[in-house]
PDB file of C-alpha atoms and ligand atoms in Angstrom:
ATOM      1  CA  MET A   1     -49.726  23.494 -21.316  1.00  0.00           C
ATOM      2  CA  ASP A   2     -48.076  25.031 -18.589  1.00  0.00           C
ATOM      3  CA  THR A   3     -50.449  27.236 -16.329  1.00  0.00           C
ATOM      4  CA  LYS A   4     -47.350  28.935 -14.267  1.00  0.00           C
ATOM      5  CA  LYS A   5     -48.206  32.543 -14.278  1.00  0.00           C
ATOM      6  CA  LEU A   6     -45.712  34.755 -16.965  1.00  0.00           C
ATOM      7  CA  THR A   7     -43.798  37.473 -15.160  1.00  0.00           C
ATOM      8  CA  VAL A   8     -41.193  40.142 -16.651  1.00  0.00           C
ATOM      9  CA  TRP A   9     -38.335  37.988 -15.769  1.00  0.00           C
ATOM     10  CA  ASP A  10     -39.982  35.146 -18.050  1.00  0.00           C
ATOM     11  CA  PHE A  11     -39.970  37.856 -21.322  1.00  0.00           C
ATOM     12  CA  LYS A  12     -36.824  38.760 -20.207  1.00  0.00           C
ATOM     13  CA  ASN A  13     -34.990  35.438 -20.748  1.00  0.00           C
ATOM     14  CA  ARG A  14     -36.803  34.541 -23.362  1.00  0.00           C
ATOM     15  CA  LYS A  15     -34.575  37.425 -25.803  1.00  0.00           C
ATOM     16  CA  GLY A  16     -32.627  35.830 -28.549  1.00  0.00           C
ATOM     17  CA  GLU A  17     -34.918  32.350 -28.191  1.00  0.00           C
ATOM     18  CA  GLU A  18     -36.972  30.174 -29.944  1.00  0.00           C
ATOM     19  CA  PRO A  19     -39.873  30.072 -30.114  1.00  0.00           C
ATOM     20  CA  PRO A  20     -40.747  34.269 -30.048  1.00  0.00           C
ATOM     21  CA  ILE A  21     -42.810  35.429 -27.626  1.00  0.00           C
ATOM     22  CA  THR A  22     -46.666  35.974 -28.433  1.00  0.00           C
ATOM     23  CA  MET A  23     -48.391  38.546 -27.053  1.00  0.00           C
ATOM     24  CA  LEU A  24     -52.006  39.792 -28.286  1.00  0.00           C
ATOM     25  CA  THR A  25     -54.501  42.291 -26.431  1.00  0.00           C
ATOM     26  CA  ALA A  26     -57.728  41.637 -24.248  1.00  0.00           C
ATOM     27  CA  TYR A  27     -60.020  44.023 -22.431  1.00  0.00           C
ATOM     28  CA  ASP A  28     -62.491  41.771 -21.091  1.00  0.00           C
ATOM     29  CA  TYR A  29     -63.690  38.533 -19.582  1.00  0.00           C
ATOM     30  CA  PRO A  30     -64.105  36.678 -22.993  1.00  0.00           C
ATOM     31  CA  TRP A  31     -61.394  37.453 -24.619  1.00  0.00           C
ATOM     32  CA  ALA A  32     -59.006  37.469 -21.902  1.00  0.00           C
ATOM     33  CA  LEU A  33     -60.193  33.666 -21.214  1.00  0.00           C
ATOM     34  CA  LEU A  34     -59.591  32.703 -24.961  1.00  0.00           C
ATOM     35  CA  VAL A  35     -56.266  34.446 -25.444  1.00  0.00           C
ATOM     36  CA  ASP A  36     -54.932  32.988 -22.683  1.00  0.00           C
ATOM     37  CA  ARG A  37     -56.461  29.391 -22.363  1.00  0.00           C
ATOM     38  CA  ALA A  38     -54.351  29.529 -26.254  1.00  0.00           C
ATOM     39  CA  GLY A  39     -51.413  29.959 -24.442  1.00  0.00           C
ATOM     40  CA  ILE A  40     -50.349  33.594 -25.545  1.00  0.00           C
ATOM     41  CA  ASP A  41     -47.609  35.239 -23.466  1.00  0.00           C
ATOM     42  CA  GLY A  42     -48.230  38.014 -23.036  1.00  0.00           C
ATOM     43  CA  ILE A  43     -52.004  39.881 -23.045  1.00  0.00           C
ATOM     44  CA  LEU A  44     -52.090  43.685 -23.834  1.00  0.00           C
ATOM     45  CA  VAL A  45     -54.849  45.826 -22.419  1.00  0.00           C
ATOM     46  CA  GLY A  46     -54.050  48.133 -24.795  1.00  0.00           C
ATOM     47  CA  ASP A  47     -55.692  51.736 -25.356  1.00  0.00           C
ATOM     48  CA  SER A  48     -56.361  50.310 -28.648  1.00  0.00           C
ATOM     49  CA  LEU A  49     -59.741  49.618 -26.101  1.00  0.00           C
ATOM     50  CA  GLY A  50     -60.928  52.975 -26.936  1.00  0.00           C
ATOM     51  CA  MET A  51     -61.112  52.428 -30.679  1.00  0.00           C
ATOM     52  CA  VAL A  52     -62.181  48.886 -31.003  1.00  0.00           C
ATOM     53  CA  VAL A  53     -64.347  48.790 -27.963  1.00  0.00           C
ATOM     54  CA  LEU A  54     -65.618  51.910 -27.292  1.00  0.00           C
ATOM     55  CA  GLY A  55     -65.948  53.675 -30.302  1.00  0.00           C
ATOM     56  CA  TYR A  56     -63.778  56.521 -29.788  1.00  0.00           C
ATOM     57  CA  PRO A  57     -62.364  57.750 -33.448  1.00  0.00           C
ATOM     58  CA  ASP A  58     -58.670  57.142 -31.557  1.00  0.00           C
ATOM     59  CA  THR A  59     -56.704  56.204 -28.849  1.00  0.00           C
ATOM     60  CA  VAL A  60     -56.130  60.040 -27.527  1.00  0.00           C
ATOM     61  CA  SER A  61     -59.835  60.079 -25.962  1.00  0.00           C
ATOM     62  CA  VAL A  62     -58.922  57.028 -23.354  1.00  0.00           C
ATOM     63  CA  THR A  63     -58.886  57.836 -19.674  1.00  0.00           C
ATOM     64  CA  LEU A  64     -57.287  56.338 -16.618  1.00  0.00           C
ATOM     65  CA  GLU A  65     -60.349  54.907 -15.204  1.00  0.00           C
ATOM     66  CA  GLU A  66     -61.535  52.663 -17.940  1.00  0.00           C
ATOM     67  CA  MET A  67     -57.782  51.331 -18.680  1.00  0.00           C
ATOM     68  CA  ILE A  68     -58.085  50.687 -14.518  1.00  0.00           C
ATOM     69  CA  HIS A  69     -61.625  49.079 -15.338  1.00  0.00           C
ATOM     70  CA  HIS A  70     -60.726  46.905 -18.303  1.00  0.00           C
ATOM     71  CA  THR A  71     -57.177  45.656 -16.962  1.00  0.00           C
ATOM     72  CA  ARG A  72     -58.806  44.424 -13.717  1.00  0.00           C
ATOM     73  CA  ALA A  73     -61.470  42.084 -15.697  1.00  0.00           C
ATOM     74  CA  VAL A  74     -58.503  40.518 -17.897  1.00  0.00           C
ATOM     75  CA  ALA A  75     -56.369  40.368 -14.661  1.00  0.00           C
ATOM     76  CA  ARG A  76     -58.952  38.358 -13.052  1.00  0.00           C
ATOM     77  CA  THR A  77     -59.377  35.943 -15.730  1.00  0.00           C
ATOM     78  CA  VAL A  78     -55.875  35.436 -16.990  1.00  0.00           C
ATOM     79  CA  LYS A  79     -54.254  32.184 -15.257  1.00  0.00           C
ATOM     80  CA  ARG A  80     -50.668  32.376 -17.461  1.00  0.00           C
ATOM     81  CA  ALA A  81     -50.270  35.344 -19.567  1.00  0.00           C
ATOM     82  CA  LEU A  82     -48.364  38.209 -18.544  1.00  0.00           C
ATOM     83  CA  VAL A  83     -50.726  41.243 -17.850  1.00  0.00           C
ATOM     84  CA  VAL A  84     -49.494  44.388 -19.660  1.00  0.00           C
ATOM     85  CA  GLY A  85     -51.606  47.763 -18.819  1.00  0.00           C
ATOM     86  CA  ASP A  86     -51.378  50.441 -21.058  1.00  0.00           C
ATOM     87  CA  MET A  87     -50.898  54.191 -19.890  1.00  0.00           C
ATOM     88  CA  PRO A  88     -53.083  55.896 -21.765  1.00  0.00           C
ATOM     89  CA  PHE A  89     -52.342  59.572 -23.364  1.00  0.00           C
ATOM     90  CA  GLY A  90     -51.766  62.686 -20.497  1.00  0.00           C
ATOM     91  CA  SER A  91     -51.529  59.621 -17.514  1.00  0.00           C
ATOM     92  CA  TYR A  92     -47.653  60.117 -17.776  1.00  0.00           C
ATOM     93  CA  ASN A  93     -46.545  62.969 -19.929  1.00  0.00           C
ATOM     94  CA  SER A  94     -47.218  65.715 -17.660  1.00  0.00           C
ATOM     95  CA  SER A  95     -45.127  65.125 -14.802  1.00  0.00           C
ATOM     96  CA  ILE A  96     -42.584  61.949 -13.574  1.00  0.00           C
ATOM     97  CA  PRO A  97     -44.930  62.140 -10.182  1.00  0.00           C
ATOM     98  CA  ALA A  98     -48.317  61.842 -12.131  1.00  0.00           C
ATOM     99  CA  ALA A  99     -46.560  58.941 -14.048  1.00  0.00           C
ATOM    100  CA  VAL A 100     -45.516  57.032 -11.353  1.00  0.00           C
ATOM    101  CA  GLU A 101     -49.073  57.599  -9.375  1.00  0.00           C
ATOM    102  CA  ASN A 102     -51.262  56.602 -12.162  1.00  0.00           C
ATOM    103  CA  ALA A 103     -48.585  53.685 -12.948  1.00  0.00           C
ATOM    104  CA  THR A 104     -49.206  52.626  -9.329  1.00  0.00           C
ATOM    105  CA  ARG A 105     -52.976  52.655  -9.967  1.00  0.00           C
ATOM    106  CA  LEU A 106     -52.922  50.522 -12.893  1.00  0.00           C
ATOM    107  CA  MET A 107     -51.109  47.343 -10.691  1.00  0.00           C
ATOM    108  CA  LYS A 108     -52.795  48.571  -7.794  1.00  0.00           C
ATOM    109  CA  GLU A 109     -56.257  48.622  -8.886  1.00  0.00           C
ATOM    110  CA  GLY A 110     -56.298  47.480 -12.113  1.00  0.00           C
ATOM    111  CA  ARG A 111     -54.393  44.302 -11.220  1.00  0.00           C
ATOM    112  CA  ALA A 112     -51.391  44.843 -14.318  1.00  0.00           C
ATOM    113  CA  ASP A 113     -47.918  42.917 -14.009  1.00  0.00           C
ATOM    114  CA  CYS A 114     -46.527  45.603 -15.711  1.00  0.00           C
ATOM    115  CA  VAL A 115     -47.056  48.965 -17.530  1.00  0.00           C
ATOM    116  CA  LYS A 116     -46.480  50.200 -21.024  1.00  0.00           C
ATOM    117  CA  LEU A 117     -45.957  53.522 -22.487  1.00  0.00           C
ATOM    118  CA  GLU A 118     -45.335  55.498 -25.657  1.00  0.00           C
ATOM    119  CA  GLY A 119     -42.187  57.342 -26.282  1.00  0.00           C
ATOM    120  CA  GLY A 120     -38.604  57.441 -26.712  1.00  0.00           C
ATOM    121  CA  VAL A 121     -35.271  59.352 -25.485  1.00  0.00           C
ATOM    122  CA  ASP A 122     -37.800  61.985 -23.950  1.00  0.00           C
ATOM    123  CA  PHE A 123     -39.394  59.253 -21.768  1.00  0.00           C
ATOM    124  CA  ALA A 124     -36.415  57.729 -20.487  1.00  0.00           C
ATOM    125  CA  PRO A 125     -36.415  59.732 -17.262  1.00  0.00           C
ATOM    126  CA  THR A 126     -39.731  58.535 -16.270  1.00  0.00           C
ATOM    127  CA  VAL A 127     -38.811  54.854 -17.353  1.00  0.00           C
ATOM    128  CA  LYS A 128     -36.336  55.281 -14.714  1.00  0.00           C
ATOM    129  CA  ALA A 129     -38.400  56.602 -12.194  1.00  0.00           C
ATOM    130  CA  LEU A 130     -41.199  53.839 -12.626  1.00  0.00           C
ATOM    131  CA  VAL A 131     -38.838  51.118 -12.537  1.00  0.00           C
ATOM    132  CA  LYS A 132     -36.800  52.320  -9.347  1.00  0.00           C
ATOM    133  CA  ALA A 133     -40.850  52.405  -8.107  1.00  0.00           C
ATOM    134  CA  GLY A 134     -40.851  49.405  -8.312  1.00  0.00           C
ATOM    135  CA  ILE A 135     -43.133  49.253 -12.100  1.00  0.00           C
ATOM    136  CA  PRO A 136     -41.986  47.277 -14.820  1.00  0.00           C
ATOM    137  CA  VAL A 137     -42.134  48.715 -17.937  1.00  0.00           C
ATOM    138  CA  GLN A 138     -42.626  47.727 -21.763  1.00  0.00           C
ATOM    139  CA  GLY A 139     -41.639  50.662 -23.849  1.00  0.00           C
ATOM    140  CA  HIS A 140     -43.156  51.181 -27.083  1.00  0.00           C
ATOM    141  CA  ILE A 141     -41.803  53.346 -30.265  1.00  0.00           C
ATOM    142  CA  GLY A 142     -41.664  53.666 -34.086  1.00  0.00           C
ATOM    143  CA  LEU A 143     -45.699  54.625 -34.880  1.00  0.00           C
ATOM    144  CA  THR A 144     -46.910  55.727 -31.413  1.00  0.00           C
ATOM    145  CA  PRO A 145     -50.576  56.147 -31.935  1.00  0.00           C
ATOM    146  CA  GLN A 146     -51.324  58.329 -28.969  1.00  0.00           C
ATOM    147  CA  THR A 147     -48.965  60.831 -30.933  1.00  0.00           C
ATOM    148  CA  ALA A 148     -49.868  59.997 -34.360  1.00  0.00           C
ATOM    149  CA  SER A 149     -51.448  63.329 -35.018  1.00  0.00           C
ATOM    150  CA  ALA A 150     -48.338  65.007 -34.309  1.00  0.00           C
ATOM    151  CA  MET A 151     -46.319  62.453 -36.363  1.00  0.00           C
ATOM    152  CA  GLY A 152     -48.437  63.801 -39.446  1.00  0.00           C
ATOM    153  CA  GLY A 153     -50.759  60.612 -39.536  1.00  0.00           C
ATOM    154  CA  PHE A 154     -50.637  56.621 -38.862  1.00  0.00           C
ATOM    155  CA  LYS A 155     -47.272  56.218 -40.704  1.00  0.00           C
ATOM    156  CA  VAL A 156     -44.336  53.967 -41.058  1.00  0.00           C
ATOM    157  CA  GLN A 157     -41.552  55.117 -38.771  1.00  0.00           C
ATOM    158  CA  GLY A 158     -37.562  55.156 -39.248  1.00  0.00           C
ATOM    159  CA  LYS A 159     -37.527  55.216 -42.974  1.00  0.00           C
ATOM    160  CA  SER A 160     -34.989  57.436 -43.472  1.00  0.00           C
ATOM    161  CA  ALA A 161     -31.373  56.584 -42.368  1.00  0.00           C
ATOM    162  CA  ARG A 162     -31.467  59.837 -39.636  1.00  0.00           C
ATOM    163  CA  ALA A 163     -34.827  58.889 -38.559  1.00  0.00           C
ATOM    164  CA  ALA A 164     -33.664  55.258 -38.365  1.00  0.00           C
ATOM    165  CA  LYS A 165     -30.893  56.498 -35.924  1.00  0.00           C
ATOM    166  CA  ALA A 166     -33.085  57.862 -33.669  1.00  0.00           C
ATOM    167  CA  LEU A 167     -35.573  54.881 -33.466  1.00  0.00           C
ATOM    168  CA  LEU A 168     -31.812  53.016 -32.222  1.00  0.00           C
ATOM    169  CA  GLU A 169     -31.266  55.699 -30.031  1.00  0.00           C
ATOM    170  CA  ASP A 170     -34.723  55.733 -28.631  1.00  0.00           C
ATOM    171  CA  ALA A 171     -34.673  51.868 -28.176  1.00  0.00           C
ATOM    172  CA  LYS A 172     -30.779  52.208 -26.370  1.00  0.00           C
ATOM    173  CA  ALA A 173     -32.160  55.121 -24.146  1.00  0.00           C
ATOM    174  CA  LEU A 174     -35.083  52.727 -23.055  1.00  0.00           C
ATOM    175  CA  GLU A 175     -33.254  50.278 -22.531  1.00  0.00           C
ATOM    176  CA  ALA A 176     -30.920  51.827 -19.968  1.00  0.00           C
ATOM    177  CA  ALA A 177     -33.936  53.287 -18.124  1.00  0.00           C
ATOM    178  CA  GLY A 178     -34.622  49.744 -17.673  1.00  0.00           C
ATOM    179  CA  CYS A 179     -37.231  48.624 -19.810  1.00  0.00           C
ATOM    180  CA  PHE A 180     -37.791  44.678 -19.364  1.00  0.00           C
ATOM    181  CA  SER A 181     -39.127  44.584 -23.495  1.00  0.00           C
ATOM    182  CA  LEU A 182     -39.964  47.018 -26.085  1.00  0.00           C
ATOM    183  CA  VAL A 183     -42.953  47.057 -28.559  1.00  0.00           C
ATOM    184  CA  LEU A 184     -42.053  48.671 -32.167  1.00  0.00           C
ATOM    185  CA  GLU A 185     -44.388  49.857 -34.395  1.00  0.00           C
ATOM    186  CA  ALA A 186     -44.489  49.938 -38.164  1.00  0.00           C
ATOM    187  CA  VAL A 187     -40.969  50.366 -38.309  1.00  0.00           C
ATOM    188  CA  PRO A 188     -38.989  48.822 -41.667  1.00  0.00           C
ATOM    189  CA  ALA A 189     -38.251  45.201 -41.237  1.00  0.00           C
ATOM    190  CA  PRO A 190     -34.465  45.765 -41.603  1.00  0.00           C
ATOM    191  CA  ILE A 191     -34.401  48.346 -38.900  1.00  0.00           C
ATOM    192  CA  ALA A 192     -36.080  46.219 -36.116  1.00  0.00           C
ATOM    193  CA  ARG A 193     -33.726  43.476 -36.785  1.00  0.00           C
ATOM    194  CA  LEU A 194     -30.692  46.183 -36.207  1.00  0.00           C
ATOM    195  CA  ILE A 195     -32.875  47.303 -33.310  1.00  0.00           C
ATOM    196  CA  THR A 196     -33.590  43.670 -32.318  1.00  0.00           C
ATOM    197  CA  GLU A 197     -29.481  43.043 -32.282  1.00  0.00           C
ATOM    198  CA  SER A 198     -28.528  45.985 -30.816  1.00  0.00           C
ATOM    199  CA  VAL A 199     -30.617  45.580 -27.544  1.00  0.00           C
ATOM    200  CA  SER A 200     -30.795  42.831 -24.618  1.00  0.00           C
ATOM    201  CA  MET A 201     -34.504  43.723 -24.273  1.00  0.00           C
ATOM    202  CA  PRO A 202     -37.156  41.470 -26.395  1.00  0.00           C
ATOM    203  CA  THR A 203     -38.464  43.104 -29.363  1.00  0.00           C
ATOM    204  CA  ILE A 204     -42.104  42.649 -30.064  1.00  0.00           C
ATOM    205  CA  GLY A 205     -42.832  43.739 -33.204  1.00  0.00           C
ATOM    206  CA  ILE A 206     -46.370  45.024 -34.859  1.00  0.00           C
ATOM    207  CA  GLY A 207     -45.774  45.910 -38.730  1.00  0.00           C
ATOM    208  CA  ALA A 208     -42.135  45.453 -37.959  1.00  0.00           C
ATOM    209  CA  GLY A 209     -41.409  42.131 -39.394  1.00  0.00           C
ATOM    210  CA  VAL A 210     -40.038  38.777 -38.944  1.00  0.00           C
ATOM    211  CA  HIS A 211     -36.992  39.412 -36.744  1.00  0.00           C
ATOM    212  CA  CYS A 212     -38.176  40.677 -33.465  1.00  0.00           C
ATOM    213  CA  ASP A 213     -37.951  38.424 -30.513  1.00  0.00           C
ATOM    214  CA  GLY A 214     -41.930  38.515 -30.440  1.00  0.00           C
ATOM    215  CA  GLN A 215     -45.094  39.570 -31.912  1.00  0.00           C
ATOM    216  CA  ILE A 216     -48.010  41.326 -31.354  1.00  0.00           C
ATOM    217  CA  LEU A 217     -51.664  42.199 -32.884  1.00  0.00           C
ATOM    218  CA  VAL A 218     -54.640  43.793 -31.737  1.00  0.00           C
ATOM    219  CA  THR A 219     -57.193  40.756 -31.240  1.00  0.00           C
ATOM    220  CA  HIS A 220     -60.132  42.747 -33.029  1.00  0.00           C
ATOM    221  CA  ASP A 221     -58.404  43.632 -36.250  1.00  0.00           C
ATOM    222  CA  MET A 222     -56.883  39.848 -36.855  1.00  0.00           C
ATOM    223  CA  VAL A 223     -60.497  38.802 -36.300  1.00  0.00           C
ATOM    224  CA  GLY A 224     -62.275  41.088 -38.374  1.00  0.00           C
ATOM    225  CA  LEU A 225     -64.014  42.765 -35.599  1.00  0.00           C
ATOM    226  CA  PHE A 226     -63.142  46.392 -36.130  1.00  0.00           C
ATOM    227  CA  ASP A 227     -64.925  47.457 -38.931  1.00  0.00           C
ATOM    228  CA  ARG A 228     -63.509  51.198 -39.682  1.00  0.00           C
ATOM    229  CA  PHE A 229     -59.540  50.255 -41.214  1.00  0.00           C
ATOM    230  CA  THR A 230     -56.955  47.443 -41.229  1.00  0.00           C
ATOM    231  CA  PRO A 231     -53.679  48.140 -41.019  1.00  0.00           C
ATOM    232  CA  LYS A 232     -51.210  46.570 -43.680  1.00  0.00           C
ATOM    233  CA  PHE A 233     -49.882  44.956 -40.951  1.00  0.00           C
ATOM    234  CA  VAL A 234     -52.326  42.914 -39.958  1.00  0.00           C
ATOM    235  CA  LYS A 235     -53.341  39.143 -40.932  1.00  0.00           C
ATOM    236  CA  GLN A 236     -56.538  38.323 -40.554  1.00  0.00           C
ATOM    237  CA  TYR A 237     -56.899  34.820 -39.179  1.00  0.00           C
ATOM    238  CA  ALA A 238     -60.981  35.218 -39.240  1.00  0.00           C
ATOM    239  CA  ASN A 239     -63.978  37.297 -39.837  1.00  0.00           C
ATOM    240  CA  ILE A 240     -66.226  36.947 -36.704  1.00  0.00           C
ATOM    241  CA  GLY A 241     -67.529  39.846 -37.882  1.00  0.00           C
ATOM    242  CA  GLU A 242     -69.307  38.195 -40.268  1.00  0.00           C
ATOM    243  CA  THR A 243     -70.262  35.370 -38.365  1.00  0.00           C
ATOM    244  CA  ILE A 244     -71.700  37.545 -35.382  1.00  0.00           C
ATOM    245  CA  ALA A 245     -73.725  39.578 -37.989  1.00  0.00           C
ATOM    246  CA  SER A 246     -75.307  36.434 -39.572  1.00  0.00           C
ATOM    247  CA  ALA A 247     -76.169  35.149 -36.643  1.00  0.00           C
ATOM    248  CA  ILE A 248     -78.048  38.125 -35.469  1.00  0.00           C
ATOM    249  CA  GLU A 249     -79.719  38.250 -38.634  1.00  0.00           C
ATOM    250  CA  LYS A 250     -80.724  34.924 -38.443  1.00  0.00           C
ATOM    251  CA  TYR A 251     -82.298  35.532 -34.921  1.00  0.00           C
ATOM    252  CA  LYS A 252     -84.109  38.715 -35.483  1.00  0.00           C
ATOM    253  CA  THR A 253     -85.803  36.662 -38.655  1.00  0.00           C
ATOM    254  CA  GLU A 254     -86.687  33.652 -36.203  1.00  0.00           C
ATOM    255  CA  VAL A 255     -88.492  36.038 -34.170  1.00  0.00           C
ATOM    256  CA  GLN A 256     -90.306  38.122 -36.409  1.00  0.00           C
ATOM    257  CA  ASN A 257     -91.547  34.568 -38.038  1.00  0.00           C
ATOM    258  CA  ARG A 258     -92.298  33.313 -34.661  1.00  0.00           C
ATOM    259  CA  THR A 259     -89.730  30.390 -35.211  1.00  0.00           C
ATOM    260  CA  PHE A 260     -87.415  31.163 -32.495  1.00  0.00           C
ATOM    261  CA  PRO A 261     -88.069  29.930 -29.228  1.00  0.00           C
ATOM    262  CA  GLN A 262     -88.664  26.196 -30.020  1.00  0.00           C
ATOM    263  CA  PRO A 263     -90.156  23.847 -27.021  1.00  0.00           C
ATOM    264  CA  ASP A 264     -86.560  23.010 -26.482  1.00  0.00           C
ATOM    265  CA  HIS A 265     -85.887  26.237 -25.291  1.00  0.00           C
ATOM    266  CA  SER A 266     -88.795  26.838 -23.458  1.00  0.00           C
ATOM    267  CA  PHE A 267     -89.766  25.618 -20.026  1.00  0.00           C
ATOM    268  CA  THR A 268     -92.915  23.249 -19.443  1.00  0.00           C
ATOM    269  CA  MET A 269     -95.401  22.576 -16.170  1.00  0.00           C
ATOM    270  CA  ASP A 270     -97.311  20.145 -14.767  1.00  0.00           C
ATOM    271  CA  ASP A 271    -100.395  19.866 -16.393  1.00  0.00           C
ATOM    272  CA  GLU A 272    -102.510  19.396 -13.591  1.00  0.00           C
ATOM    273  CA  GLU A 273    -100.476  22.168 -12.168  1.00  0.00           C
ATOM    274  CA  LEU A 274    -101.788  24.467 -15.092  1.00  0.00           C
ATOM    275  CA  ALA A 275    -105.332  22.870 -15.203  1.00  0.00           C
ATOM    276  CA  ARG A 276    -105.474  24.262 -11.437  1.00  0.00           C
ATOM    277  CA  LEU A 277    -104.564  27.449 -12.143  1.00  0.00           C
ATOM    278  CA  LYS A 278    -107.330  27.604 -14.715  1.00  0.00           C
ATOM    279  CA  GLU A 279    -109.945  26.831 -12.490  1.00  0.00           C
ATOM    280  CA  ALA A 280    -108.670  29.087  -9.635  1.00  0.00           C
ATOM    281  CA  LEU A 281    -108.727  31.874 -12.171  1.00  0.00           C
ATOM    282  CA  GLU A 282    -111.935  31.290 -13.746  1.00  0.00           C
ATOM    283  CA  GLU A 283    -113.451  30.930 -10.348  1.00  0.00           C
ATOM    284  CA  ARG A 284    -111.955  34.320  -9.407  1.00  0.00           C
ATOM    285  CA  GLN A 285    -113.406  35.724 -12.815  1.00  0.00           C
ATOM    286  CA  GLU A 286    -110.042  37.105 -13.963  1.00  0.00           C
ATOM    287  CA  PRO A 287    -111.058  38.083 -17.597  1.00  0.00           C
ATOM    288  CA  VAL A 288    -107.264  39.065 -18.936  1.00  0.00           C
ATOM    289  CA  LEU A 289    -105.408  36.039 -17.356  1.00  0.00           C
ATOM    290  CA  ARG A 290    -108.425  33.827 -18.721  1.00  0.00           C
ATOM    291  CA  LYS A 291    -107.782  34.854 -22.258  1.00  0.00           C
ATOM    292  CA  SER A 292    -104.169  34.295 -21.880  1.00  0.00           C
ATOM    293  CA  THR A 293    -104.296  30.685 -21.033  1.00  0.00           C
TER     294      THR A 293
HETATM  295  O1  LIG B   1     -52.859  49.756 -27.687  1.00  0.00           O
HETATM  296  C1  LIG B   1     -52.583  49.158 -28.270  1.00  0.00           C
HETATM  297  O2  LIG B   1     -53.202  48.039 -28.934  1.00  0.00           O
HETATM  298  C2  LIG B   1     -51.151  48.709 -28.444  1.00  0.00           C
HETATM  299  C3  LIG B   1     -50.520  47.884 -29.477  1.00  0.00           C
HETATM  300  C4  LIG B   1     -50.792  48.206 -31.556  1.00  0.00           C
HETATM  301  C5  LIG B   1     -49.322  47.472 -29.504  1.00  0.00           C
HETATM  302  O3  LIG B   1     -50.649  49.942 -28.381  1.00  0.00           O
END
């Protein structure tokens, strides 16, 4: 596999190309290594971090410091994939200068190659300012988890003709503002197809059907490592949660019945050295140590 580092231009050039762009999330060294070595094109250090790794009830609680910390772990691991740092709730919605400052930190301190933020038409001026400041931006529309409560929950978006038209307008505004690609989350497949065919930046679908220019999933969902719920659009490719749970159970039993550790997992020492030690201890009458030999 070619290990040349991918850039946002490689993403842009894949618009309408085969095979589609592949993306997954990762938040730390072992997962970034696995995902990158598999040849996945893009790694999103998503604010899903809050739910699948940090145990928060939602993504709203995630802080910029947490995003920087995890993005840095991923960025220092990855050789090929494009690393996208997710802007957490509150880091870009108060003002444009704050958005520029915080996105700069995510790139400078977190070493992300680019940032992602949620929102449509209303956030086009923010995207424009970030792009002008030299920060490549991936947009994210449809179901936007940071504002799920304002949307009335985790629901498919764009189901009515009116809502679908608004999504198309969001996509066009983000394209005009300079996004290099666009995540479409929980959008009916025909609407995702229409948006994909209407914009020149690649679309990355999650619960948006097969006609997007690429796909993304939350890795912990697709390997069975998140226990609270699994969205309908997730295909579970493995259940490593079960595998890990059974390994832990087995370890506990073996420690308790002293079948672990075995000699293979222990260190020996020279018999003569051991005898010399015992002798020395006996001479000095060290009762505690003598008892334990
Ligand atoms: O935070 C995240 O993982 C995301 C994906 C669902 C696209 O935004």
